[in-house]
């Protein structure tokens, strides 16, 4: 309160270690641009990017280099936190965006969320923050079906994405010979939950489709 806003923050406002890191980055960038013979024009998206771009613009060796360099280039600095699904989806009909914005963050992570896994256990609790069972997450790099479903969440409209979640769940249950009854029409959280319950008492099925189940649970909870 009473301090500078994001647009006004300069290098002096940063912690000492971060100031050193910014100066080192600017020096490295200047060396790279000098090797390429570049005369750059800098642009920035984000508060921290503005600090880096401003420091590069006022860096004395960089000013000297720009006077003699022959090759022109535009350099765009972008704050990494802006390069996320939640920040680039503006249409409001993206299931990945909804999940990332609604569910709580996974501890120690900035780009993943906690998925409550209690529904896959025999534990009876009404506490949504129950910490007895480790949370699930969205990152499932070793599960091809889960990776395909996550791409659907990002690329399809929300209605189509939840239908994909149901389809993947039905196919997984069929492969495990679980007594699933496919229903058509609108997908509801209750319907997906009832399908998920079929996996609960089958440890082999849980192990085979754990990644997929985490994504569908994230959908239900969102």
PDB file of C-alpha atoms in Angstrom:
ATOM      1  CA  UNK A   1       0.000   0.000   0.000  1.00  0.00           C
ATOM      2  CA  UNK A   2       1.292   3.403  -0.985  1.00  0.00           C
ATOM      3  CA  UNK A   3       4.147   1.866  -2.985  1.00  0.00           C
ATOM      4  CA  UNK A   4       4.708   1.932  -6.736  1.00  0.00           C
ATOM      5  CA  UNK A   5       2.292   0.101  -9.010  1.00  0.00           C
ATOM      6  CA  UNK A   6       3.441  -2.645 -11.400  1.00  0.00           C
ATOM      7  CA  UNK A   7       3.884  -0.151 -14.243  1.00  0.00           C
ATOM      8  CA  UNK A   8       6.180   2.027 -12.068  1.00  0.00           C
ATOM      9  CA  UNK A   9       8.463  -0.673 -10.695  1.00  0.00           C
ATOM     10  CA  UNK A  10      12.102  -0.185 -11.688  1.00  0.00           C
ATOM     11  CA  UNK A  11      15.297  -2.099 -11.032  1.00  0.00           C
ATOM     12  CA  UNK A  12      15.835  -0.289  -7.721  1.00  0.00           C
ATOM     13  CA  UNK A  13      12.563  -1.683  -6.364  1.00  0.00           C
ATOM     14  CA  UNK A  14      13.719  -5.286  -6.766  1.00  0.00           C
ATOM     15  CA  UNK A  15      15.514  -7.362  -4.089  1.00  0.00           C
ATOM     16  CA  UNK A  16      19.309  -7.231  -4.270  1.00  0.00           C
ATOM     17  CA  UNK A  17      19.712 -10.793  -5.591  1.00  0.00           C
ATOM     18  CA  UNK A  18      17.169 -10.182  -8.325  1.00  0.00           C
ATOM     19  CA  UNK A  19      18.884  -6.921  -9.333  1.00  0.00           C
ATOM     20  CA  UNK A  20      22.143  -8.844  -9.762  1.00  0.00           C
ATOM     21  CA  UNK A  21      20.349 -11.490 -11.841  1.00  0.00           C
ATOM     22  CA  UNK A  22      18.753  -8.845 -14.096  1.00  0.00           C
ATOM     23  CA  UNK A  23      22.095  -7.132 -14.677  1.00  0.00           C
ATOM     24  CA  UNK A  24      23.708 -10.477 -15.492  1.00  0.00           C
ATOM     25  CA  UNK A  25      20.898 -11.288 -17.945  1.00  0.00           C
ATOM     26  CA  UNK A  26      21.242  -7.889 -19.622  1.00  0.00           C
ATOM     27  CA  UNK A  27      24.996  -8.391 -19.948  1.00  0.00           C
ATOM     28  CA  UNK A  28      24.493 -11.830 -21.513  1.00  0.00           C
ATOM     29  CA  UNK A  29      21.894 -10.484 -23.931  1.00  0.00           C
ATOM     30  CA  UNK A  30      24.198  -7.640 -24.951  1.00  0.00           C
ATOM     31  CA  UNK A  31      27.001 -10.145 -25.639  1.00  0.00           C
ATOM     32  CA  UNK A  32      24.661 -12.258 -27.750  1.00  0.00           C
ATOM     33  CA  UNK A  33      23.383  -9.266 -29.736  1.00  0.00           C
ATOM     34  CA  UNK A  34      26.953  -8.030 -30.246  1.00  0.00           C
ATOM     35  CA  UNK A  35      27.967 -11.427 -31.661  1.00  0.00           C
ATOM     36  CA  UNK A  36      25.007 -11.255 -34.057  1.00  0.00           C
ATOM     37  CA  UNK A  37      25.653  -7.615 -34.943  1.00  0.00           C
ATOM     38  CA  UNK A  38      22.150  -6.599 -33.888  1.00  0.00           C
ATOM     39  CA  UNK A  39      20.647  -3.192 -33.288  1.00  0.00           C
ATOM     40  CA  UNK A  40      17.547  -4.150 -31.342  1.00  0.00           C
ATOM     41  CA  UNK A  41      14.280  -2.428 -30.585  1.00  0.00           C
ATOM     42  CA  UNK A  42      12.834  -3.814 -27.354  1.00  0.00           C
ATOM     43  CA  UNK A  43       9.204  -4.409 -26.425  1.00  0.00           C
ATOM     44  CA  UNK A  44       7.873  -5.738 -23.117  1.00  0.00           C
ATOM     45  CA  UNK A  45       4.727  -7.538 -21.976  1.00  0.00           C
ATOM     46  CA  UNK A  46       4.504  -7.597 -18.185  1.00  0.00           C
ATOM     47  CA  UNK A  47       5.971  -5.633 -15.279  1.00  0.00           C
ATOM     48  CA  UNK A  48       9.181  -7.632 -14.866  1.00  0.00           C
ATOM     49  CA  UNK A  49       9.779  -7.660 -18.618  1.00  0.00           C
ATOM     50  CA  UNK A  50       9.600  -3.857 -18.610  1.00  0.00           C
ATOM     51  CA  UNK A  51      12.366  -3.764 -15.991  1.00  0.00           C
ATOM     52  CA  UNK A  52      14.627  -5.993 -18.105  1.00  0.00           C
ATOM     53  CA  UNK A  53      13.893  -4.096 -21.322  1.00  0.00           C
ATOM     54  CA  UNK A  54      14.522  -0.721 -19.643  1.00  0.00           C
ATOM     55  CA  UNK A  55      17.803  -1.931 -18.156  1.00  0.00           C
ATOM     56  CA  UNK A  56      18.955  -3.181 -21.567  1.00  0.00           C
ATOM     57  CA  UNK A  57      17.977   0.124 -23.180  1.00  0.00           C
ATOM     58  CA  UNK A  58      20.073   2.133 -20.684  1.00  0.00           C
ATOM     59  CA  UNK A  59      23.022  -0.303 -20.515  1.00  0.00           C
ATOM     60  CA  UNK A  60      26.084   1.687 -21.703  1.00  0.00           C
ATOM     61  CA  UNK A  61      27.769  -1.096 -23.739  1.00  0.00           C
ATOM     62  CA  UNK A  62      24.409  -1.807 -25.410  1.00  0.00           C
ATOM     63  CA  UNK A  63      24.023   1.855 -26.365  1.00  0.00           C
ATOM     64  CA  UNK A  64      27.472   1.840 -27.949  1.00  0.00           C
ATOM     65  CA  UNK A  65      26.703  -1.392 -29.810  1.00  0.00           C
ATOM     66  CA  UNK A  66      23.454  -0.029 -31.236  1.00  0.00           C
ATOM     67  CA  UNK A  67      25.314   2.937 -32.746  1.00  0.00           C
ATOM     68  CA  UNK A  68      27.458   0.691 -34.948  1.00  0.00           C
ATOM     69  CA  UNK A  69      25.425  -2.525 -35.444  1.00  0.00           C
ATOM     70  CA  UNK A  70      24.085  -3.069 -38.969  1.00  0.00           C
ATOM     71  CA  UNK A  71      21.354  -5.688 -38.455  1.00  0.00           C
ATOM     72  CA  UNK A  72      17.975  -4.627 -37.114  1.00  0.00           C
ATOM     73  CA  UNK A  73      15.867  -6.828 -34.823  1.00  0.00           C
ATOM     74  CA  UNK A  74      12.784  -6.562 -32.647  1.00  0.00           C
ATOM     75  CA  UNK A  75      13.074  -8.219 -29.226  1.00  0.00           C
ATOM     76  CA  UNK A  76       9.924  -8.971 -27.223  1.00  0.00           C
ATOM     77  CA  UNK A  77      10.253  -9.725 -23.509  1.00  0.00           C
ATOM     78  CA  UNK A  78       7.273 -11.609 -22.058  1.00  0.00           C
ATOM     79  CA  UNK A  79       6.597 -12.395 -18.400  1.00  0.00           C
ATOM     80  CA  UNK A  80       6.451 -16.213 -18.179  1.00  0.00           C
ATOM     81  CA  UNK A  81       3.269 -16.138 -16.080  1.00  0.00           C
ATOM     82  CA  UNK A  82       1.418 -14.620 -19.039  1.00  0.00           C
ATOM     83  CA  UNK A  83       2.272 -17.639 -21.204  1.00  0.00           C
ATOM     84  CA  UNK A  84      -0.384 -19.910 -19.709  1.00  0.00           C
ATOM     85  CA  UNK A  85      -3.687 -21.353 -20.939  1.00  0.00           C
ATOM     86  CA  UNK A  86      -5.663 -19.209 -18.495  1.00  0.00           C
ATOM     87  CA  UNK A  87      -4.110 -16.017 -19.804  1.00  0.00           C
ATOM     88  CA  UNK A  88      -4.410 -16.668 -23.540  1.00  0.00           C
ATOM     89  CA  UNK A  89      -7.955 -18.008 -23.677  1.00  0.00           C
ATOM     90  CA  UNK A  90     -10.340 -15.099 -24.108  1.00  0.00           C
ATOM     91  CA  UNK A  91     -13.425 -16.823 -25.492  1.00  0.00           C
ATOM     92  CA  UNK A  92     -14.514 -18.192 -22.094  1.00  0.00           C
ATOM     93  CA  UNK A  93     -15.512 -21.592 -23.497  1.00  0.00           C
ATOM     94  CA  UNK A  94     -12.365 -23.572 -22.759  1.00  0.00           C
ATOM     95  CA  UNK A  95     -12.483 -26.349 -20.160  1.00  0.00           C
ATOM     96  CA  UNK A  96      -8.728 -26.217 -19.454  1.00  0.00           C
ATOM     97  CA  UNK A  97      -9.036 -22.508 -18.652  1.00  0.00           C
ATOM     98  CA  UNK A  98     -11.949 -23.174 -16.305  1.00  0.00           C
ATOM     99  CA  UNK A  99     -10.135 -25.956 -14.452  1.00  0.00           C
ATOM    100  CA  UNK A 100      -6.978 -23.870 -14.008  1.00  0.00           C
ATOM    101  CA  UNK A 101      -8.930 -20.903 -12.677  1.00  0.00           C
ATOM    102  CA  UNK A 102     -11.330 -22.780 -10.352  1.00  0.00           C
ATOM    103  CA  UNK A 103      -9.379 -25.555  -8.628  1.00  0.00           C
ATOM    104  CA  UNK A 104      -6.779 -24.750  -5.927  1.00  0.00           C
ATOM    105  CA  UNK A 105      -3.115 -24.685  -6.922  1.00  0.00           C
ATOM    106  CA  UNK A 106      -0.992 -27.776  -6.332  1.00  0.00           C
ATOM    107  CA  UNK A 107       1.440 -26.929  -3.500  1.00  0.00           C
ATOM    108  CA  UNK A 108       4.832 -25.893  -4.851  1.00  0.00           C
ATOM    109  CA  UNK A 109       3.501 -25.438  -8.395  1.00  0.00           C
ATOM    110  CA  UNK A 110       2.275 -22.414 -10.331  1.00  0.00           C
ATOM    111  CA  UNK A 111       0.702 -24.111 -13.354  1.00  0.00           C
ATOM    112  CA  UNK A 112      -1.000 -27.199 -11.933  1.00  0.00           C
ATOM    113  CA  UNK A 113      -3.957 -27.754  -9.632  1.00  0.00           C
ATOM    114  CA  UNK A 114      -5.010 -30.081  -6.842  1.00  0.00           C
ATOM    115  CA  UNK A 115      -7.558 -32.751  -7.739  1.00  0.00           C
ATOM    116  CA  UNK A 116      -9.422 -34.259  -4.784  1.00  0.00           C
ATOM    117  CA  UNK A 117      -8.949 -38.043  -5.029  1.00  0.00           C
ATOM    118  CA  UNK A 118     -11.167 -39.041  -2.087  1.00  0.00           C
ATOM    119  CA  UNK A 119     -13.914 -40.171  -4.471  1.00  0.00           C
ATOM    120  CA  UNK A 120     -11.708 -43.056  -5.612  1.00  0.00           C
ATOM    121  CA  UNK A 121     -11.303 -44.359  -2.046  1.00  0.00           C
ATOM    122  CA  UNK A 122     -13.550 -45.910   0.582  1.00  0.00           C
ATOM    123  CA  UNK A 123     -12.916 -42.939   2.874  1.00  0.00           C
ATOM    124  CA  UNK A 124     -16.098 -41.258   4.048  1.00  0.00           C
ATOM    125  CA  UNK A 125     -15.634 -37.542   4.634  1.00  0.00           C
ATOM    126  CA  UNK A 126     -17.489 -34.329   3.916  1.00  0.00           C
ATOM    127  CA  UNK A 127     -14.307 -32.267   4.298  1.00  0.00           C
ATOM    128  CA  UNK A 128     -13.387 -30.975   0.836  1.00  0.00           C
ATOM    129  CA  UNK A 129      -9.906 -30.072   2.085  1.00  0.00           C
ATOM    130  CA  UNK A 130      -9.216 -33.593   3.393  1.00  0.00           C
ATOM    131  CA  UNK A 131      -5.437 -34.062   3.418  1.00  0.00           C
ATOM    132  CA  UNK A 132      -5.317 -37.793   4.205  1.00  0.00           C
ATOM    133  CA  UNK A 133      -5.307 -38.696   0.503  1.00  0.00           C
ATOM    134  CA  UNK A 134      -2.591 -37.145  -1.690  1.00  0.00           C
ATOM    135  CA  UNK A 135      -4.074 -34.840  -4.344  1.00  0.00           C
ATOM    136  CA  UNK A 136      -4.095 -35.629  -8.033  1.00  0.00           C
ATOM    137  CA  UNK A 137      -3.016 -33.174 -10.730  1.00  0.00           C
ATOM    138  CA  UNK A 138      -3.362 -32.330 -14.426  1.00  0.00           C
ATOM    139  CA  UNK A 139       0.150 -33.282 -15.598  1.00  0.00           C
ATOM    140  CA  UNK A 140      -0.010 -36.893 -16.816  1.00  0.00           C
ATOM    141  CA  UNK A 141       2.935 -37.264 -19.228  1.00  0.00           C
ATOM    142  CA  UNK A 142       2.995 -41.079 -19.049  1.00  0.00           C
ATOM    143  CA  UNK A 143      -0.687 -41.639 -19.858  1.00  0.00           C
ATOM    144  CA  UNK A 144      -1.479 -41.279 -23.608  1.00  0.00           C
ATOM    145  CA  UNK A 145      -5.257 -41.235 -23.035  1.00  0.00           C
ATOM    146  CA  UNK A 146      -4.942 -38.501 -20.399  1.00  0.00           C
ATOM    147  CA  UNK A 147      -2.667 -36.438 -22.666  1.00  0.00           C
ATOM    148  CA  UNK A 148      -5.163 -36.724 -25.519  1.00  0.00           C
ATOM    149  CA  UNK A 149      -8.024 -35.717 -23.215  1.00  0.00           C
ATOM    150  CA  UNK A 150      -6.101 -32.692 -21.899  1.00  0.00           C
ATOM    151  CA  UNK A 151      -5.527 -31.533 -25.479  1.00  0.00           C
ATOM    152  CA  UNK A 152      -9.282 -31.801 -25.997  1.00  0.00           C
ATOM    153  CA  UNK A 153      -9.821 -29.641 -22.908  1.00  0.00           C
ATOM    154  CA  UNK A 154      -7.609 -26.956 -24.454  1.00  0.00           C
ATOM    155  CA  UNK A 155      -8.735 -27.145 -28.068  1.00  0.00           C
ATOM    156  CA  UNK A 156     -12.448 -27.993 -28.010  1.00  0.00           C
ATOM    157  CA  UNK A 157     -15.424 -26.034 -26.798  1.00  0.00           C
ATOM    158  CA  UNK A 158     -16.446 -26.803 -23.244  1.00  0.00           C
ATOM    159  CA  UNK A 159     -19.496 -28.865 -24.203  1.00  0.00           C
ATOM    160  CA  UNK A 160     -17.475 -30.980 -26.639  1.00  0.00           C
ATOM    161  CA  UNK A 161     -14.638 -31.408 -24.105  1.00  0.00           C
ATOM    162  CA  UNK A 162     -16.885 -32.882 -21.395  1.00  0.00           C
ATOM    163  CA  UNK A 163     -18.327 -35.276 -23.976  1.00  0.00           C
ATOM    164  CA  UNK A 164     -14.748 -36.347 -24.753  1.00  0.00           C
ATOM    165  CA  UNK A 165     -14.204 -36.921 -21.026  1.00  0.00           C
ATOM    166  CA  UNK A 166     -17.244 -39.212 -20.953  1.00  0.00           C
ATOM    167  CA  UNK A 167     -16.122 -41.062 -24.085  1.00  0.00           C
ATOM    168  CA  UNK A 168     -12.629 -41.706 -22.721  1.00  0.00           C
ATOM    169  CA  UNK A 169     -14.093 -42.882 -19.417  1.00  0.00           C
ATOM    170  CA  UNK A 170     -16.519 -45.278 -21.107  1.00  0.00           C
ATOM    171  CA  UNK A 171     -13.776 -46.714 -23.320  1.00  0.00           C
ATOM    172  CA  UNK A 172     -11.500 -47.239 -20.305  1.00  0.00           C
ATOM    173  CA  UNK A 173     -14.279 -48.946 -18.334  1.00  0.00           C
ATOM    174  CA  UNK A 174     -15.132 -51.191 -21.298  1.00  0.00           C
ATOM    175  CA  UNK A 175     -11.495 -52.291 -21.632  1.00  0.00           C
ATOM    176  CA  UNK A 176     -11.525 -53.264 -17.951  1.00  0.00           C
ATOM    177  CA  UNK A 177     -14.867 -55.106 -18.336  1.00  0.00           C
ATOM    178  CA  UNK A 178     -16.544 -52.822 -15.812  1.00  0.00           C
ATOM    179  CA  UNK A 179     -20.381 -52.827 -15.858  1.00  0.00           C
ATOM    180  CA  UNK A 180     -20.826 -49.445 -17.525  1.00  0.00           C
ATOM    181  CA  UNK A 181     -23.997 -48.300 -19.251  1.00  0.00           C
ATOM    182  CA  UNK A 182     -23.396 -45.678 -21.904  1.00  0.00           C
ATOM    183  CA  UNK A 183     -25.968 -42.893 -21.896  1.00  0.00           C
ATOM    184  CA  UNK A 184     -26.438 -40.273 -24.561  1.00  0.00           C
ATOM    185  CA  UNK A 185     -27.412 -36.649 -24.243  1.00  0.00           C
ATOM    186  CA  UNK A 186     -26.081 -33.996 -21.909  1.00  0.00           C
ATOM    187  CA  UNK A 187     -23.076 -34.836 -19.737  1.00  0.00           C
ATOM    188  CA  UNK A 188     -23.502 -34.046 -16.036  1.00  0.00           C
ATOM    189  CA  UNK A 189     -21.039 -34.131 -13.119  1.00  0.00           C
ATOM    190  CA  UNK A 190     -23.242 -36.764 -11.463  1.00  0.00           C
ATOM    191  CA  UNK A 191     -23.032 -38.992 -14.525  1.00  0.00           C
ATOM    192  CA  UNK A 192     -19.234 -38.749 -14.677  1.00  0.00           C
ATOM    193  CA  UNK A 193     -19.016 -39.439 -10.934  1.00  0.00           C
ATOM    194  CA  UNK A 194     -21.140 -42.568 -11.305  1.00  0.00           C
ATOM    195  CA  UNK A 195     -18.769 -43.825 -14.017  1.00  0.00           C
ATOM    196  CA  UNK A 196     -15.744 -43.049 -11.841  1.00  0.00           C
ATOM    197  CA  UNK A 197     -17.247 -45.072  -8.981  1.00  0.00           C
ATOM    198  CA  UNK A 198     -16.940 -48.204 -11.121  1.00  0.00           C
ATOM    199  CA  UNK A 199     -13.154 -47.981 -10.907  1.00  0.00           C
ATOM    200  CA  UNK A 200     -13.043 -47.532  -7.140  1.00  0.00           C
ATOM    201  CA  UNK A 201     -12.962 -51.189  -6.081  1.00  0.00           C
ATOM    202  CA  UNK A 202     -10.777 -52.425  -8.935  1.00  0.00           C
ATOM    203  CA  UNK A 203      -7.131 -51.720  -8.105  1.00  0.00           C
ATOM    204  CA  UNK A 204      -5.851 -52.896 -11.493  1.00  0.00           C
ATOM    205  CA  UNK A 205      -8.276 -50.646 -13.351  1.00  0.00           C
ATOM    206  CA  UNK A 206      -7.304 -47.747 -11.062  1.00  0.00           C
ATOM    207  CA  UNK A 207      -3.642 -48.305 -11.810  1.00  0.00           C
ATOM    208  CA  UNK A 208      -4.183 -48.609 -15.567  1.00  0.00           C
ATOM    209  CA  UNK A 209      -6.267 -45.426 -15.880  1.00  0.00           C
ATOM    210  CA  UNK A 210      -5.165 -43.273 -12.937  1.00  0.00           C
ATOM    211  CA  UNK A 211      -4.117 -40.329 -15.122  1.00  0.00           C
ATOM    212  CA  UNK A 212      -7.394 -40.298 -17.037  1.00  0.00           C
ATOM    213  CA  UNK A 213      -9.395 -40.543 -13.810  1.00  0.00           C
ATOM    214  CA  UNK A 214      -7.580 -37.525 -12.368  1.00  0.00           C
ATOM    215  CA  UNK A 215      -8.538 -35.375 -15.377  1.00  0.00           C
ATOM    216  CA  UNK A 216     -12.172 -36.492 -15.241  1.00  0.00           C
ATOM    217  CA  UNK A 217     -12.274 -35.819 -11.496  1.00  0.00           C
ATOM    218  CA  UNK A 218     -10.878 -32.349 -12.172  1.00  0.00           C
ATOM    219  CA  UNK A 219     -13.728 -31.841 -14.638  1.00  0.00           C
ATOM    220  CA  UNK A 220     -16.340 -33.003 -12.126  1.00  0.00           C
ATOM    221  CA  UNK A 221     -14.954 -30.798  -9.352  1.00  0.00           C
ATOM    222  CA  UNK A 222     -14.720 -27.756 -11.624  1.00  0.00           C
TER     223      UNK A 222
END
